[in-house]
Each structure stands twice: as C-alpha cells, then as structure tokens.
Amino acid sequence: MEELDWSRLIPMSLSALAACVSVFYASKARRAQIKQVENKFEIEQLNDLIEKLKIANAIETHPYDYDDDTFVNGRNLDDVPSKIAKLMQNSLISEALTKTEWELPITNLQSKIDQLCAVRKKLL
C-alpha cells in the first residue's frame, strides 16, 4: 500500500474548501439579485416616497428657503397614504409598516423617512 502524499493532499483540501466557500457566496449573491428584481417596483416606489418626504421635511424645517412652487408641491402629501396602501400589498412591507400611521395629516416626517429607509434596506 502506498503512503499518503500529504504534500498534495493538504493543498487539494484547501482548494476544495475554497471552491465550496465560493459557491456559497455566489448563490447568496444570486438570491440577493433575484430578491432585488422581484422587489424592483416596491424599491422604486419607496425611493420616490422617501424623496417626497425628505422635501416635505426640509420645507417644514426651513420654510423660507424655497420658492412658492416648491413650497406648495413639497407640502402636498395627499397621495402618500394611497401609495403606502399599494406598497403594503407586499408582505415584507406590511410587516414593517402600520397603515394608520400614514393617514393624513402626516406628522413626524423624519421618523417616517427612517421607517421607509429601513423597509427599503429589508427589500434589498
């Protein structure tokens, strides 16, 4: 019986282990890509809502820094509850948000922005 050649066995084992780790991370990245594609619409809607709320928050904080059109458009949050209702059809979003918090008038804007950012991070 031949003696084991340890000098070849150890590098081959390390190479096999590295291949397994590589496959694991590749499958993890693939799942993340699929998740991102599945939630693309929701992520875009969340981005729009976050931007709208950031503008409204900035206007609320510094009302005299904006022209009349920006002021009027930025303060108009009438469509936010309906957009939130549409987004809550996704089970991941409905777990994180409470519909009653998003009824008009929307207050505590920074908290709402933080909530939406956390939901977006969860979808990514």
C-alpha angles and dihedrals in degrees: 000000000000121000116246114260100228092180089067099033097060096052091046090052092049090049091051091049091050090050091052092050090048092052091048093054092043091054090046090052091047092052089050090051092050091047090050093051092047091052097038095114093048092047091051091048091049090050090053092048093047091051092048092049092047090054091047090048092050091049091048091050098042108018096166095057095074135072120244097262094049090045094052095042094044094051093050104098096155095119096049097087092052092048090049090050090054092048092050089067085080107084093219090057097042090056091057103040134057114215094213091060089063099056119118130302092047110209135176091043098180091056090050091049090051090049092052092046090053091050091049090051089051090053092050 
